[in-house]
Structures are given as C-alpha cells and as structure tokens.
Tab-separated table of C-alpha atoms and ligand atoms in Angstrom:
chain	number	residue	atom	x	y	z
A	1	MET	CA	130.190	-71.241	29.881
A	2	SER	CA	129.202	-72.181	26.448
A	3	VAL	CA	131.700	-72.699	23.418
A	4	GLY	CA	131.332	-72.848	19.778
A	5	ILE	CA	130.904	-71.302	16.410
A	6	ASP	CA	131.080	-67.555	16.498
A	7	GLU	CA	131.069	-66.679	12.901
A	8	ILE	CA	131.151	-68.972	9.840
A	9	SER	CA	132.082	-67.995	6.193
A	10	PHE	CA	132.519	-70.137	3.052
A	11	TYR	CA	134.054	-69.832	-0.361
A	12	THR	CA	133.665	-71.679	-3.650
A	13	SER	CA	135.331	-71.454	-7.067
A	14	ASN	CA	133.917	-69.088	-9.761
A	15	TYR	CA	133.443	-71.897	-11.927
A	16	PHE	CA	130.653	-74.645	-12.329
A	17	LEU	CA	129.593	-77.297	-14.418
A	18	ASP	CA	125.566	-77.489	-14.677
A	19	LEU	CA	124.952	-81.430	-14.209
A	20	LYS	CA	122.532	-80.936	-17.543
A	21	THR	CA	125.596	-80.518	-19.453
A	22	LEU	CA	127.207	-83.645	-18.169
A	23	ALA	CA	124.331	-85.524	-18.590
A	24	GLU	CA	123.731	-84.471	-22.133
A	25	VAL	CA	127.411	-85.323	-23.328
A	26	GLN	CA	127.007	-88.982	-21.424
A	27	GLY	CA	123.849	-89.799	-22.915
A	28	THR	CA	122.345	-89.520	-19.549
A	29	ASP	CA	118.932	-88.686	-18.210
A	30	PRO	CA	119.735	-85.258	-16.350
A	31	ASP	CA	116.912	-86.221	-13.707
A	32	LYS	CA	119.426	-89.063	-12.857
A	33	TYR	CA	121.617	-85.992	-11.106
A	34	TYR	CA	119.077	-83.516	-10.435
A	35	THR	CA	116.782	-86.020	-8.571
A	36	GLY	CA	118.535	-89.304	-8.352
A	37	ILE	CA	121.293	-87.904	-6.501
A	38	GLY	CA	120.158	-84.446	-5.850
A	39	GLN	CA	122.474	-82.217	-7.301
A	40	GLU	CA	122.500	-79.728	-9.795
A	41	LYS	CA	125.915	-77.905	-10.358
A	42	MET	CA	129.418	-78.771	-9.588
A	43	GLY	CA	132.232	-76.296	-8.512
A	44	MET	CA	135.370	-76.390	-10.677
A	45	ALA	CA	138.844	-74.885	-9.107
A	46	ALA	CA	140.810	-72.569	-11.639
A	47	PRO	CA	144.061	-73.725	-12.254
A	48	ASP	CA	145.351	-70.677	-9.757
A	49	GLU	CA	143.062	-71.944	-6.992
A	50	ASP	CA	144.108	-75.034	-4.522
A	51	VAL	CA	142.997	-75.536	-0.918
A	52	VAL	CA	145.176	-72.600	0.197
A	53	THR	CA	143.706	-69.981	-1.700
A	54	MET	CA	140.144	-71.116	-1.148
A	55	ALA	CA	140.543	-71.490	2.498
A	56	ALA	CA	142.174	-67.904	2.836
A	57	ASN	CA	139.459	-66.527	0.682
A	58	ALA	CA	136.562	-68.252	3.345
A	59	ALA	CA	138.402	-66.813	6.149
A	60	LEU	CA	139.348	-63.302	5.154
A	61	PRO	CA	135.597	-62.139	6.050
A	62	LEU	CA	136.105	-63.590	9.794
A	63	ILE	CA	139.456	-61.631	9.835
A	64	GLU	CA	138.022	-58.537	8.292
A	65	SER	CA	135.395	-58.321	10.956
A	66	ALA	CA	137.131	-59.693	14.338
A	67	GLY	CA	140.626	-59.037	13.575
A	68	THR	CA	143.506	-61.285	14.437
A	69	GLU	CA	143.549	-60.552	18.160
A	70	GLY	CA	143.343	-63.568	20.543
A	71	VAL	CA	143.820	-66.093	17.620
A	72	SER	CA	145.889	-68.758	19.588
A	73	THR	CA	145.587	-71.818	16.707
A	74	LEU	CA	144.580	-72.459	13.176
A	75	MET	CA	143.621	-75.893	12.360
A	76	PHE	CA	143.150	-76.807	8.625
A	77	ALA	CA	141.429	-79.838	7.750
A	78	THR	CA	141.731	-81.377	4.268
A	79	GLU	CA	142.148	-84.434	2.130
A	80	THR	CA	143.447	-82.542	-0.725
A	81	GLY	CA	146.923	-81.743	0.975
A	82	ILE	CA	149.609	-79.965	-1.181
A	83	ASP	CA	152.485	-81.137	0.710
A	84	GLN	CA	153.545	-84.470	2.906
A	85	SER	CA	155.281	-82.247	5.243
A	86	LYS	CA	154.275	-78.456	5.453
A	87	ALA	CA	150.527	-77.967	6.730
A	88	ALA	CA	148.402	-75.974	4.259
A	89	GLY	CA	147.711	-73.695	6.904
A	90	ILE	CA	150.898	-72.128	7.255
A	91	TYR	CA	150.715	-70.338	3.982
A	92	VAL	CA	146.909	-69.222	5.344
A	93	HIS	CA	148.761	-67.762	8.329
A	94	ARG	CA	150.719	-65.529	6.484
A	95	LEU	CA	148.074	-64.560	3.760
A	96	LEU	CA	145.678	-63.512	6.609
A	97	GLY	CA	148.222	-61.924	8.816
A	98	LEU	CA	147.626	-63.880	11.843
A	99	ASN	CA	150.372	-63.223	14.708
A	100	ASP	CA	153.382	-65.461	14.774
A	101	ASN	CA	152.542	-66.798	18.218
A	102	CYS	CA	149.624	-68.618	16.618
A	103	ARG	CA	149.710	-72.697	16.685
A	104	VAL	CA	149.147	-73.880	13.341
A	105	VAL	CA	148.399	-77.923	12.267
A	106	GLU	CA	146.633	-79.682	9.450
A	107	LEU	CA	144.378	-82.523	9.998
A	108	LYS	CA	143.356	-85.641	7.933
A	109	GLN	CA	140.566	-88.221	8.164
A	110	ALA	CA	139.039	-87.887	4.965
A	111	CYS	CA	135.773	-85.808	5.330
A	112	TYR	CA	135.338	-86.128	8.858
A	113	SER	CA	138.605	-84.023	9.923
A	114	ALA	CA	136.810	-80.574	10.151
A	115	THR	CA	134.936	-81.962	12.903
A	116	ALA	CA	137.673	-83.321	14.772
A	117	ALA	CA	139.266	-79.998	14.193
A	118	LEU	CA	136.098	-78.248	15.783
A	119	GLN	CA	136.018	-80.469	18.881
A	120	MET	CA	139.675	-79.786	19.640
A	121	ALA	CA	138.874	-76.209	19.237
A	122	CYS	CA	136.158	-76.183	21.765
A	123	ALA	CA	138.200	-78.036	23.785
A	124	LEU	CA	141.222	-75.576	23.734
A	125	VAL	CA	138.931	-72.597	24.051
A	126	ALA	CA	137.071	-74.304	27.053
A	127	ARG	CA	140.614	-74.611	28.663
A	128	LYS	CA	141.530	-70.919	27.832
A	129	PRO	CA	138.238	-68.877	27.391
A	130	ASP	CA	140.166	-65.602	26.169
A	131	SER	CA	141.444	-67.472	23.229
A	132	LYS	CA	139.816	-67.953	19.738
A	133	VAL	CA	140.492	-70.884	17.534
A	134	LEU	CA	140.188	-70.462	13.348
A	135	VAL	CA	139.218	-73.925	12.041
A	136	ILE	CA	139.310	-73.783	8.419
A	137	ALA	CA	138.201	-76.838	5.985
A	138	SER	CA	139.091	-77.095	2.237
A	139	ASP	CA	138.790	-79.597	-0.361
A	140	ILE	CA	138.656	-80.286	-4.048
A	141	ALA	CA	136.668	-83.221	-4.848
A	142	ARG	CA	137.926	-85.317	-7.948
A	143	TYR	CA	136.994	-88.688	-9.267
A	144	ASP	CA	138.013	-90.236	-12.567
A	145	LEU	CA	136.191	-89.333	-15.706
A	146	ASP	CA	133.354	-91.635	-16.994
A	147	THR	CA	132.861	-93.284	-13.530
A	148	PRO	CA	129.706	-92.909	-11.104
A	149	GLY	CA	131.675	-90.276	-9.090
A	150	GLU	CA	132.307	-88.120	-11.595
A	151	ALA	CA	129.111	-86.253	-11.055
A	152	THR	CA	129.512	-85.735	-7.257
A	153	GLN	CA	132.672	-83.678	-7.558
A	154	GLY	CA	133.032	-80.133	-6.176
A	155	CYS	CA	135.258	-77.582	-4.242
A	156	GLY	CA	134.744	-75.500	-1.545
A	157	ALA	CA	136.217	-74.203	1.850
A	158	VAL	CA	134.654	-73.190	5.025
A	159	ALA	CA	136.298	-71.212	8.153
A	160	MET	CA	134.710	-70.962	11.264
A	161	MET	CA	135.918	-68.935	14.305
A	162	VAL	CA	135.380	-71.065	17.638
A	163	THR	CA	135.013	-68.808	20.990
A	164	ALA	CA	133.518	-68.734	24.461
A	165	SER	CA	129.877	-67.185	24.456
A	166	PRO	CA	129.705	-67.961	20.485
A	167	ARG	CA	127.048	-65.544	18.583
A	168	LEU	CA	126.022	-68.442	16.311
A	169	VAL	CA	126.079	-72.200	17.785
A	170	SER	CA	127.081	-73.435	21.088
A	171	ILE	CA	128.487	-77.121	20.820
A	172	ASP	CA	127.444	-79.538	23.295
A	173	PRO	CA	130.311	-81.574	24.872
A	174	GLU	CA	128.795	-84.965	24.237
A	175	VAL	CA	129.559	-87.058	21.142
A	176	GLY	CA	128.696	-90.370	19.627
A	177	ASN	CA	131.638	-91.983	17.816
A	178	TYR	CA	132.099	-94.836	15.518
A	179	ALA	CA	135.203	-95.938	13.401
A	180	GLU	CA	135.984	-99.200	11.489
A	181	ASP	CA	138.689	-99.894	9.045
A	182	VAL	CA	137.002	-100.111	5.699
A	183	MET	CA	138.008	-99.461	1.979
A	184	ASP	CA	134.942	-97.492	0.631
A	185	PHE	CA	136.884	-94.552	-0.571
A	186	TRP	CA	140.537	-93.897	-0.477
A	187	ARG	CA	143.294	-91.815	-2.517
A	188	PRO	CA	146.935	-93.143	-2.221
A	189	ASN	CA	149.562	-90.591	-2.411
A	190	TYR	CA	150.658	-91.048	-5.904
A	191	ARG	CA	146.971	-90.462	-7.275
A	192	SER	CA	145.113	-87.276	-7.713
A	193	THR	CA	141.734	-88.707	-8.041
A	194	ALA	CA	139.830	-90.536	-5.369
A	195	LEU	CA	139.085	-94.414	-5.755
A	196	VAL	CA	135.726	-95.319	-4.175
A	197	ASP	CA	133.575	-98.405	-4.045
A	198	GLY	CA	130.289	-96.210	-4.356
A	199	LYS	CA	127.709	-98.301	-3.492
A	200	TYR	CA	129.334	-100.054	-0.412
A	201	SER	CA	130.416	-96.199	0.733
A	202	THR	CA	126.754	-95.320	1.090
A	203	LYS	CA	126.170	-98.424	2.877
A	204	ILE	CA	128.923	-97.724	5.185
A	205	TYR	CA	128.126	-94.220	5.733
A	206	LEU	CA	124.552	-95.438	6.981
A	207	LYS	CA	125.931	-97.885	9.119
A	208	ALA	CA	127.980	-95.463	10.715
A	209	LEU	CA	125.344	-93.032	11.311
A	210	LYS	CA	123.355	-95.713	12.885
A	211	LYS	CA	126.491	-96.493	15.080
A	212	ALA	CA	127.227	-92.883	15.961
A	213	TRP	CA	123.701	-92.253	16.927
A	214	ASP	CA	123.441	-95.293	19.063
A	215	HIS	CA	126.609	-94.411	21.032
A	216	PHE	CA	125.529	-90.433	21.184
A	217	ARG	CA	122.067	-91.773	22.768
A	218	TYR	CA	124.298	-93.796	25.342
A	219	VAL	CA	126.338	-90.609	26.409
A	220	SER	CA	123.823	-87.782	26.026
A	221	PRO	CA	120.410	-87.361	27.640
A	222	LEU	CA	118.943	-85.850	24.211
A	223	THR	CA	116.522	-87.669	22.607
A	224	PHE	CA	115.691	-87.626	18.655
A	225	SER	CA	112.621	-85.204	19.410
A	226	ASP	CA	115.180	-82.851	21.030
A	227	PHE	CA	116.355	-81.700	17.589
A	228	SER	CA	114.785	-79.485	15.027
A	229	HIS	CA	117.273	-79.690	12.256
A	230	PHE	CA	120.065	-82.088	11.217
A	231	CYS	CA	123.158	-81.292	9.300
A	232	TYR	CA	124.740	-84.215	7.439
A	233	HIS	CA	127.947	-84.875	5.627
A	234	LEU	CA	126.987	-83.891	2.280
A	235	PRO	CA	128.769	-85.973	-0.720
A	236	PHE	CA	125.360	-85.281	-2.568
A	237	SER	CA	122.202	-84.126	-1.253
A	238	ARG	CA	120.091	-87.149	-1.774
A	239	MET	CA	122.681	-88.847	0.703
A	240	ALA	CA	121.549	-86.842	3.470
A	241	GLN	CA	117.705	-87.468	2.440
A	242	LYS	CA	118.595	-91.296	2.833
A	243	ALA	CA	120.240	-90.660	6.092
A	244	HIS	CA	117.655	-88.832	7.601
A	245	GLN	CA	114.947	-91.177	6.649
A	246	GLN	CA	117.147	-94.048	8.229
A	247	LEU	CA	117.511	-91.873	11.525
A	248	VAL	CA	113.861	-91.237	11.437
A	249	ARG	CA	112.895	-94.902	11.139
A	250	HIS	CA	115.412	-96.274	13.450
A	251	ASN	CA	113.997	-93.989	16.197
A	252	LYS	CA	110.467	-94.748	15.331
A	253	ALA	CA	109.803	-90.943	15.195
A	254	GLY	CA	106.613	-91.671	12.918
A	255	LEU	CA	107.067	-88.484	11.100
A	256	SER	CA	105.556	-87.567	7.538
A	257	ALA	CA	107.987	-87.164	4.323
A	258	GLU	CA	107.007	-83.099	4.794
A	259	GLN	CA	108.253	-83.224	8.348
A	260	GLN	CA	111.220	-84.989	7.617
A	261	ASN	CA	111.842	-82.741	4.432
A	262	ALA	CA	111.768	-79.849	6.565
A	263	GLN	CA	114.306	-80.850	9.159
A	264	ILE	CA	117.107	-80.930	6.341
A	265	ASP	CA	116.234	-79.132	3.183
A	266	LYS	CA	117.522	-75.697	3.971
A	267	THR	CA	120.965	-77.431	5.085
A	268	LEU	CA	121.066	-78.681	1.019
A	269	VAL	CA	120.420	-75.313	-0.737
A	270	TYR	CA	124.010	-74.582	-1.202
A	271	ASN	CA	125.465	-78.020	-1.671
A	272	ARG	CA	123.232	-78.552	-4.301
A	273	THR	CA	125.082	-76.239	-6.444
A	274	ILE	CA	128.818	-76.559	-5.343
A	275	GLY	CA	129.028	-80.498	-5.026
A	276	ASN	CA	130.826	-82.224	-2.682
A	277	SER	CA	133.663	-80.451	-0.886
A	278	TYR	CA	134.427	-83.019	1.488
A	279	THR	CA	135.725	-81.747	4.860
A	280	ALA	CA	133.590	-78.237	4.193
A	281	SER	CA	130.445	-79.807	3.142
A	282	MET	CA	128.542	-80.507	6.407
A	283	TYR	CA	129.948	-76.886	7.705
A	284	ILE	CA	128.659	-75.421	4.153
A	285	GLY	CA	125.448	-77.398	4.895
A	286	LEU	CA	125.245	-75.573	8.586
A	287	THR	CA	125.620	-72.184	6.924
A	288	SER	CA	123.037	-72.942	4.291
A	289	LEU	CA	120.660	-73.862	7.255
A	290	LEU	CA	121.348	-70.454	8.983
A	291	ASP	CA	121.551	-68.343	5.883
A	292	ASN	CA	118.435	-69.698	4.023
A	293	THR	CA	115.761	-70.210	7.031
A	294	ALA	CA	113.031	-67.797	7.071
A	295	GLU	CA	111.970	-68.932	10.656
A	296	ASP	CA	114.085	-67.780	13.493
A	297	LEU	CA	116.307	-70.559	14.534
A	298	SER	CA	117.033	-69.138	18.152
A	299	GLY	CA	117.233	-71.872	20.900
A	300	LYS	CA	116.971	-74.731	18.279
A	301	ARG	CA	118.777	-77.889	18.556
A	302	ILE	CA	120.517	-78.929	15.683
A	303	GLY	CA	122.172	-82.657	15.100
A	304	PHE	CA	125.237	-82.835	13.059
A	305	PHE	CA	126.265	-86.277	11.406
A	306	SER	CA	129.782	-86.080	10.231
A	307	TYR	CA	131.314	-88.896	8.167
A	308	GLY	CA	134.874	-89.678	6.535
A	309	SER	CA	135.355	-92.823	4.491
A	310	GLY	CA	137.627	-95.264	5.813
A	311	CYS	CA	135.638	-94.706	8.186
A	312	VAL	CA	135.040	-92.398	11.280
A	313	GLY	CA	131.557	-91.194	11.754
A	314	GLU	CA	130.568	-88.799	14.649
A	315	PHE	CA	127.218	-87.682	15.932
A	316	PHE	CA	127.025	-84.452	18.059
A	317	SER	CA	124.774	-81.532	18.811
A	318	GLY	CA	124.681	-77.940	19.284
A	319	THR	CA	122.152	-75.091	19.821
A	320	VAL	CA	121.448	-72.129	17.856
A	321	VAL	CA	122.370	-68.838	19.884
A	322	PRO	CA	119.652	-66.096	19.703
A	323	GLY	CA	120.483	-62.986	17.757
A	324	TYR	CA	122.685	-65.522	15.517
A	325	ARG	CA	121.500	-63.458	12.241
A	326	ASP	CA	123.769	-60.693	13.071
A	327	ALA	CA	126.983	-62.517	12.698
A	328	LEU	CA	126.059	-64.164	9.232
A	329	HIS	CA	127.501	-63.539	6.232
A	330	ALA	CA	124.331	-64.695	4.123
A	331	ALA	CA	124.304	-61.593	1.368
A	332	ARG	CA	127.870	-62.132	0.582
A	333	HIS	CA	127.237	-65.932	0.109
A	334	HIS	CA	124.362	-65.323	-2.125
A	335	GLU	CA	126.374	-62.725	-4.205
A	336	MET	CA	129.304	-65.055	-4.621
A	337	LEU	CA	127.313	-68.005	-5.994
A	338	THR	CA	124.986	-65.661	-8.174
A	339	ALA	CA	128.157	-64.384	-9.488
A	340	ARG	CA	129.675	-67.715	-10.599
A	341	GLN	CA	130.224	-68.504	-14.309
A	342	GLU	CA	129.049	-71.560	-16.081
A	343	ILE	CA	131.498	-73.570	-18.192
A	344	SER	CA	131.110	-75.751	-21.137
A	345	HIS	CA	131.914	-79.462	-21.311
A	346	ASP	CA	135.295	-78.855	-22.831
A	347	GLU	CA	136.060	-75.874	-20.591
A	348	TYR	CA	135.256	-78.491	-17.705
A	349	LEU	CA	137.536	-80.957	-19.189
A	350	GLU	CA	140.341	-78.320	-19.517
A	351	LEU	CA	140.191	-77.492	-15.769
A	352	TYR	CA	139.837	-81.235	-15.036
A	353	ARG	CA	142.816	-82.216	-16.901
A	354	HIS	CA	145.087	-79.240	-15.365
A	355	GLN	CA	148.236	-80.346	-13.763
A	356	VAL	CA	150.260	-79.025	-11.056
A	357	PRO	CA	154.009	-78.869	-12.921
A	358	THR	CA	156.217	-81.489	-11.125
A	359	ASP	CA	159.598	-80.750	-12.844
A	360	GLY	CA	160.759	-77.876	-10.508
A	361	GLY	CA	160.896	-75.586	-13.026
A	362	GLU	CA	159.311	-71.757	-13.160
A	363	HIS	CA	155.629	-72.044	-14.001
A	364	ARG	CA	153.089	-68.890	-13.912
A	365	PHE	CA	149.301	-69.550	-13.876
A	366	ALA	CA	146.864	-67.426	-15.836
A	367	GLU	CA	144.363	-65.356	-13.583
A	368	GLY	CA	141.163	-67.499	-13.282
A	369	THR	CA	139.970	-67.099	-9.806
A	370	THR	CA	138.058	-64.130	-8.590
A	371	GLY	CA	138.878	-64.518	-5.290
A	372	ARG	CA	140.980	-62.113	-2.898
A	373	PHE	CA	144.229	-64.745	-2.967
A	374	ARG	CA	145.483	-66.632	-5.697
A	375	LEU	CA	148.150	-69.208	-6.567
A	376	ALA	CA	150.440	-67.064	-9.099
A	377	GLY	CA	152.822	-69.892	-9.925
A	378	ILE	CA	154.987	-72.673	-8.833
A	379	SER	CA	158.797	-72.055	-9.096
A	380	HIS	CA	161.807	-74.567	-7.847
A	381	HIS	CA	158.921	-76.622	-6.197
A	382	LYS	CA	157.729	-73.549	-4.160
A	383	ARG	CA	154.271	-72.643	-4.436
A	384	GLU	CA	153.517	-68.630	-4.664
A	385	TYR	CA	150.717	-67.200	-3.070
A	386	VAL	CA	149.458	-63.485	-3.729
A	387	PRO	CA	146.639	-61.409	-2.805
A	388	ARG	CA	144.832	-59.850	-6.107
B	401	HMG	P1	125.360	-94.721	-9.778
B	401	HMG	O1	125.660	-95.839	-9.997
B	401	HMG	O2	125.498	-93.703	-10.951
B	401	HMG	O3	123.872	-94.122	-9.347
B	401	HMG	O4	126.175	-94.125	-8.462
B	401	HMG	P2	122.670	-95.015	-9.455
B	401	HMG	O5	122.459	-95.883	-10.673
B	401	HMG	O6	122.824	-96.064	-8.140
B	401	HMG	O7	121.549	-93.882	-9.276
B	401	HMG	C1	121.423	-93.162	-8.101
B	401	HMG	C2	120.012	-92.742	-7.594
B	401	HMG	O8	119.485	-91.990	-8.937
B	401	HMG	C3	119.439	-94.074	-7.630
B	401	HMG	O9	118.409	-93.623	-6.490
B	401	HMG	C4	118.474	-94.189	-8.735
B	401	HMG	O10	117.019	-94.795	-8.750
B	401	HMG	C5	118.229	-92.772	-9.195
B	401	HMG	P3	118.383	-94.654	-5.305
B	401	HMG	O11	118.302	-96.057	-5.675
B	401	HMG	O12	119.919	-94.196	-4.525
B	401	HMG	O13	117.299	-94.072	-4.261
B	401	HMG	N1	117.951	-92.417	-10.744
B	401	HMG	C6	117.111	-91.479	-11.195
B	401	HMG	N2	116.361	-90.931	-10.490
B	401	HMG	C7	115.377	-90.087	-11.189
B	401	HMG	N3	115.714	-90.188	-12.689
B	401	HMG	C8	116.422	-90.822	-13.435
B	401	HMG	C9	117.288	-91.624	-12.387
B	401	HMG	N4	118.334	-92.665	-13.019
B	401	HMG	C10	118.820	-93.043	-11.861
B	401	HMG	N5	116.347	-91.074	-15.025
B	401	HMG	C11	127.162	-93.094	-6.550
B	401	HMG	C12	125.544	-93.421	-7.368
B	401	HMG	C13	126.675	-92.215	-5.477
B	401	HMG	C14	127.507	-94.636	-5.683
B	401	HMG	C15	127.853	-92.518	-7.361
B	401	HMG	O14	127.879	-91.176	-7.672
B	401	HMG	C16	129.482	-92.336	-6.403
B	401	HMG	O15	130.542	-93.388	-6.340
B	401	HMG	N6	129.661	-91.226	-5.704
B	401	HMG	C17	130.858	-91.225	-5.060
B	401	HMG	C18	130.990	-91.680	-3.561
B	401	HMG	C19	130.053	-91.249	-2.631
B	401	HMG	O16	129.711	-90.156	-3.151
B	401	HMG	N7	129.457	-91.798	-1.625
B	401	HMG	C20	128.763	-91.440	-0.401
B	401	HMG	C21	128.920	-92.049	0.800
B	401	HMG	S1	130.857	-91.889	1.126
B	401	HMG	C22	131.027	-90.297	1.702
B	401	HMG	O17	129.969	-89.576	1.977
B	401	HMG	C23	132.649	-89.967	1.833
B	401	HMG	C24	133.196	-89.131	0.876
B	401	HMG	O18	132.451	-87.667	1.052
B	401	HMG	C25	134.372	-89.025	0.746
B	401	HMG	C26	135.058	-88.854	2.005
B	401	HMG	O19	134.908	-88.921	3.201
B	401	HMG	O20	136.343	-88.338	1.810
B	401	HMG	C27	132.587	-89.640	-0.630
C-alpha cells in the first residue's frame, strides 16, 4: 500500500518587497540578491496575519475539496510559535471546522519539523489506512535590519493532506538522518528575530546534506541516478544550487550545468518571490515543481533534503503518482502570486516594526490580509481569529 501526499496547497501574504528596492536603499548591487542569493522578492505578513491565519488559508482549499471526514490528526509545524503552551493548530482546527475527535499537536525543530510531521503522518496512515492526516507548516522569517540575513526574510504556509493511495506523491519509508548540536541559527524565547552565523549555517547545511545522503544510501537501494528531480530546503534559492552541485560531485554523477539545473530549477520558482518560509519552504518548492513543470512527472522519483538549523537533516524520496495534475491547485497559486501588492521601503519598515501588544489590553488590527481568515485583534492576551 502506498502512503503520501494526496493534495497540497500553499498561502503567502499579499505584500512583498522587491529586493531591488532593498538594495537601492542599502546602496548594494541588486545582482547580489537577484543572482548572488537567487532571490527577487520577499513576502511580508500584514499586522492581521500570523502563522495561524496563514495556515488556515493554506489548508482551506483542501477542506473545501475533500471535506473534514476521516481527518484524524492535524500536525502543525512552525518555529514562529505564538504561545508556549497552546498549539497553534487548535485555532486552525476551529477555523477549518475539523471534527472534535481530531488529534492536534505542534512540532518544532527549526525548518525541519514539517518533515518530521510528514513522516509521522505517513506512519499513522500506514497503521490506519482509512484515516487522513493534515500536515501544515507555517512560518514568518525575520532577521534584524541591516544584517546579511535581512534579504532572506519571507513568509508562507503549506498544507498537505496525507492519505493512503495518494494522488500526488507516494513517500518511501527509507530515510537518511543526521543530527548535530550546533549554533548556526537560533531564536531564544525573548527575541522576535533570529540570530544567525550566516556563513557557518551554509557550511553546516552542506555537511548535513552529505551525512544524510550517506545514511540514505546505507538504508535505501536507490542511487543518485534513480532521481529525476530534487527538492531542497530553501532559505534562498542559491542554497539549493550549491547543495545540488555538492550532491552531484559527491556522487561523481558527471552532469553538465544544464542537466543539474534542470533537476532543481522548477522547485525554485515560487520561493524566489516569496523568500524563506522556514518549515514550509521545501514543500512550497515541491508545489512549485509539480505546478510549473511542463513535462509529465508521472512515475518520476524525487529526492528531498530537509534541513533545520541546530541541526537536523533528512534525505528521503517519493514518486510522483500518474494523474497527479488533476489534484493540483496551480491556477489558484499563480493567481495569488500575481495579485500580490508591491510595497515601498517605508511600508516594509512599518510592517517589520509592527509589534504584538503585550499589555493585556483591547487591541484591534486594521484589515490588511486578503486571505479568508484574519487576526482581528488581541484582547486580554487572547488572539481573536475571524473569517473575512
Ligand atoms: P552575505 O554576507 O550578505 O553574502 O550573506 P555574500 O557576501 O556571501 O554574498 C552572497 C553571494 O552573492 C556570494 O556568492 C557572492 O559572491 C554573491 P557565493 O560565494 O555564495 O557563490 N554576490 C554577487 N553576485 C552577483 N552580483 C553581485 C554580487 N555580490 C555578491 N554584485 C548569507 C549571505 C546567506 C550568509 C546571509 O544572507 C544570511 O546570513 N542568511 C540567513 C542564514 C541562511 O539563510 N542560512 C542558510 C543555511 S541555514 C538554513 O537553511 C536554515 C534556516 O532556514 C533556518 C531554519 O532552519 O530554521 C536559515
């Protein structure tokens, strides 16, 4: 019996800053961003958006198409948690109208936790094939202003329905893992922006890839040539290009630059204009591959490298299911991205500086999101989510 991703949908904010604008204000060559890190735009969440509203907006189309019947578990992966105790998924459970026998939990390990959620979801479905697990990853990436990380911010959420006999991608049980206690990127509870040792983080990412791949080769009969495409964790798109070059070299695959590029370029389309969405980014990369590849990917095997700073890396594999195109939300994804609104540098700073009030008073937020759910306000430390 195959188990895997039956349907996938993502959401990002309506607002973006073009990195040319950032470069102009900083007096930096825009090519450093467009080519050097491979990013064009970064998404900025509105004051009435957070990981809960983005998650519900990403998941709603799956519920609208398949209903709530059989959804036994909701797993919510994030590193932009809004509460130390209550899982963000509980709010989403209500907003989506999931049944009250549905298990809900939040998972954390930097950008990796969506992959832990996906693997656990596959295990749950394998044990009870008539059940479905809703996996949601949702994050807002924030670094300090005037740091090298600033251009690699972004926001987004992705929702995946995991089922038996999936319509999109069946996931293989063999995985290659790597974990090491390192301080490459972290965010202590008292900070709203991440701390990062940028250059070191890229080195550790590449080390984790090599280690996870070697472990994968040990547990799986698959070799490099069994894969047609690769999805990498995408903090910025150049990172995936560097990672893939390393994997090609490591396997002495002897591919030309064009051949290497063809194995990853369609995974980068969405992320180049959204930015880093942490837990969601690799799965928005998968959506980008499925939505934007002209050739039929049916039966093709995809390699996935998921990385979360701190760090955990995992390499795993999946096969695209024949007929997958019928289950995609490509048109809606394209419309959402095309309808986004560009913001000026001053508007960016205003969104960046928006702080969640902490005084326990009554606070209402102006309408900014164009999504179906919004954070209307915070009253007595309680977040109030409403449909719009
Ligand atoms: P930087 O110091 O601004 O950039 O930081 P740089 O000077 O190294 O330049 C970047 C590239 O642009 C270089 O190319 C330059 O040559 C090129 P490379 O040597 O890398 O091939 N360049 C140009 N190209 C064309 N025209 C030009 C030009 N100028 C320069 N004019 C850094 C870059 C990534 C370190 C920074 O953006 C950063 O700290 N980002 C945040 C950390 C990050 O994203 N790390 C990635 C790995 S860790 C990870 O993925 C986990 C994460 O998602 C968090 C989680 O797990 O939760 C972050």
